[in-house]
């Protein structure tokens, strides 16, 4: 039994949900998101809630149950509050600058790294060493944050690189004299 899957997803005021043509559409103040529905799971809209249950008693249906409920929950949370990832840049001369739909990074390479911001995401740089990525789709926000971080992952000796806010970088000891 899935502990997460048993809980229905509450639909807050100002949010509408509909199931049609094998897709769940959720519309809220921040926008509209859709999710393709799995055949292994049943979805029900009733009393301002979306409930998810396995379609049959197979292992595959039970394994999809909790994940599908979480995906539905992410849709509702995305259209009401949105998602944000914050990246911190550490290192001498490492900088970031958001210019329209482009994120310009200076990471110690001989060239600047220019990344095109995907549609539906917003990138802000409150200062030169902080990048805030926000949007309504949790997967898209996390994917773009991972692509930015990929250019210079934090290294274990000096801790230089791009890290998620709150991420702990395990530091190695240097040579002893």
XYZ file of C-alpha atoms in Angstrom:
177
model
C 0.000 0.000 0.000
C 1.278 3.418 -0.948
C 1.097 5.850 1.946
C 1.453 8.803 -0.385
C -0.968 7.406 -2.964
C -3.793 7.023 -0.440
C -3.981 10.778 0.254
C -6.158 12.735 -2.175
C -4.783 15.949 -3.679
C -6.853 18.948 -2.558
C -7.726 21.498 -5.237
C -7.515 25.012 -3.734
C -9.842 27.860 -4.645
C -9.094 29.494 -7.991
C -7.812 26.227 -9.475
C -9.804 24.072 -11.896
C -8.983 20.524 -12.959
C -10.425 18.391 -15.760
C -9.773 14.940 -17.161
C -10.266 14.461 -20.909
C -8.610 12.541 -23.767
C -6.185 10.727 -21.445
C -4.808 13.906 -19.917
C -5.307 15.782 -16.666
C -5.377 19.567 -17.103
C -4.955 21.885 -14.124
C -5.516 25.608 -14.561
C -4.648 28.157 -11.887
C -3.509 31.742 -11.347
C 0.022 31.098 -12.655
C -0.935 29.130 -15.779
C -2.037 25.748 -17.095
C -0.273 22.383 -16.848
C -1.225 19.000 -18.312
C -0.198 15.470 -17.413
C -0.603 12.393 -19.589
C -2.489 9.772 -17.606
C -1.154 6.272 -17.021
C -3.337 3.256 -17.868
C -2.179 1.530 -14.674
C -3.767 4.145 -12.408
C -7.334 5.464 -12.043
C -7.935 9.171 -11.473
C -11.145 10.611 -9.965
C -12.263 14.218 -9.585
C -14.716 14.556 -6.700
C -15.519 17.088 -3.947
C -12.669 19.457 -4.829
C -10.095 16.661 -4.680
C -8.228 14.450 -7.109
C -7.855 10.883 -5.885
C -5.495 8.347 -7.422
C -5.780 4.575 -7.083
C -4.246 1.581 -8.855
C -6.337 0.218 -11.741
C -5.589 -3.398 -10.777
C -3.598 -5.376 -8.211
C -0.430 -5.881 -10.258
C 2.991 -4.851 -8.989
C 3.397 -2.366 -11.871
C 0.103 -0.619 -11.018
C 1.009 -0.343 -7.343
C 4.474 1.029 -8.178
C 2.990 3.762 -10.408
C 0.372 4.743 -7.839
C 2.443 6.910 -5.478
C 4.470 8.477 -8.268
C 1.368 9.496 -10.219
C -0.175 11.044 -7.095
C 3.009 13.083 -6.582
C 2.941 14.242 -10.216
C -0.686 15.368 -9.774
C 0.288 17.174 -6.556
C 3.148 18.936 -8.392
C 0.696 20.159 -11.057
C -1.570 21.723 -8.427
C 1.345 23.242 -6.494
C 2.912 24.570 -9.708
C -0.145 26.499 -10.892
C -0.749 27.987 -7.427
C 2.727 28.752 -5.999
C 5.304 27.740 -8.615
C 8.753 26.260 -8.016
C 12.134 27.917 -7.483
C 15.713 26.633 -7.428
C 18.517 28.889 -6.196
C 22.121 28.301 -7.293
C 25.122 29.817 -5.506
C 28.324 30.430 -7.451
C 31.611 30.259 -5.519
C 35.015 31.025 -6.966
C 37.246 33.970 -7.838
C 35.968 35.628 -11.000
C 32.918 33.357 -11.325
C 29.852 35.433 -12.224
C 26.355 35.127 -13.653
C 24.192 37.686 -15.412
C 20.654 37.252 -16.750
C 20.107 39.232 -19.951
C 16.560 38.790 -21.258
C 16.148 35.151 -22.319
C 19.873 34.396 -21.966
C 21.927 33.486 -18.915
C 25.574 34.528 -19.269
C 28.036 32.665 -17.033
C 31.733 33.430 -16.489
C 33.213 30.302 -14.952
C 36.954 30.491 -15.540
C 36.858 29.197 -19.095
C 38.475 31.121 -21.954
C 34.955 31.993 -23.138
C 31.648 32.998 -21.581
C 28.922 30.373 -21.373
C 25.610 31.600 -22.822
C 22.558 29.485 -21.988
C 19.156 30.071 -23.576
C 16.419 30.104 -20.943
C 13.650 27.614 -21.881
C 10.106 28.832 -22.506
C 8.043 29.095 -19.329
C 11.003 29.669 -17.008
C 12.213 32.905 -15.451
C 15.845 33.440 -14.459
C 16.945 36.249 -12.122
C 20.368 37.187 -10.828
C 19.903 39.312 -7.680
C 23.690 39.547 -7.427
C 26.601 38.217 -9.473
C 26.931 34.994 -7.492
C 23.272 33.960 -7.217
C 20.974 32.522 -9.889
C 17.246 32.077 -9.176
C 15.344 29.812 -11.593
C 11.561 29.795 -11.240
C 8.573 28.435 -13.148
C 5.384 26.405 -12.818
C 6.778 23.076 -14.089
C 8.894 21.386 -11.403
C 10.641 19.107 -13.902
C 11.623 21.989 -16.217
C 12.950 24.110 -13.317
C 15.054 21.217 -11.979
C 16.323 20.263 -15.443
C 17.514 23.779 -16.280
C 19.133 24.142 -12.836
C 21.008 20.872 -13.445
C 22.150 22.087 -16.883
C 23.513 25.306 -15.363
C 25.253 23.396 -12.553
C 26.780 20.952 -15.058
C 29.129 23.647 -16.374
C 31.109 23.799 -13.119
C 30.149 21.333 -10.384
C 31.502 22.093 -6.907
C 34.909 20.559 -6.405
C 35.883 18.941 -3.080
C 39.180 20.780 -2.410
C 38.286 24.480 -2.402
C 34.515 24.204 -2.834
C 34.570 26.281 -6.040
C 31.752 25.841 -8.532
C 27.971 26.077 -8.833
C 26.009 24.546 -5.952
C 22.339 24.443 -5.027
C 21.439 26.688 -2.095
C 21.685 24.581 1.063
C 23.744 21.828 -0.586
C 26.594 20.529 1.565
C 29.884 20.128 -0.285
C 32.023 17.409 1.286
C 35.500 18.943 1.533
C 38.642 16.850 1.391
C 41.693 17.593 3.482
C 44.758 18.995 1.790
C 48.297 17.699 2.155
C 49.754 17.744 5.634
C 53.224 19.146 6.212
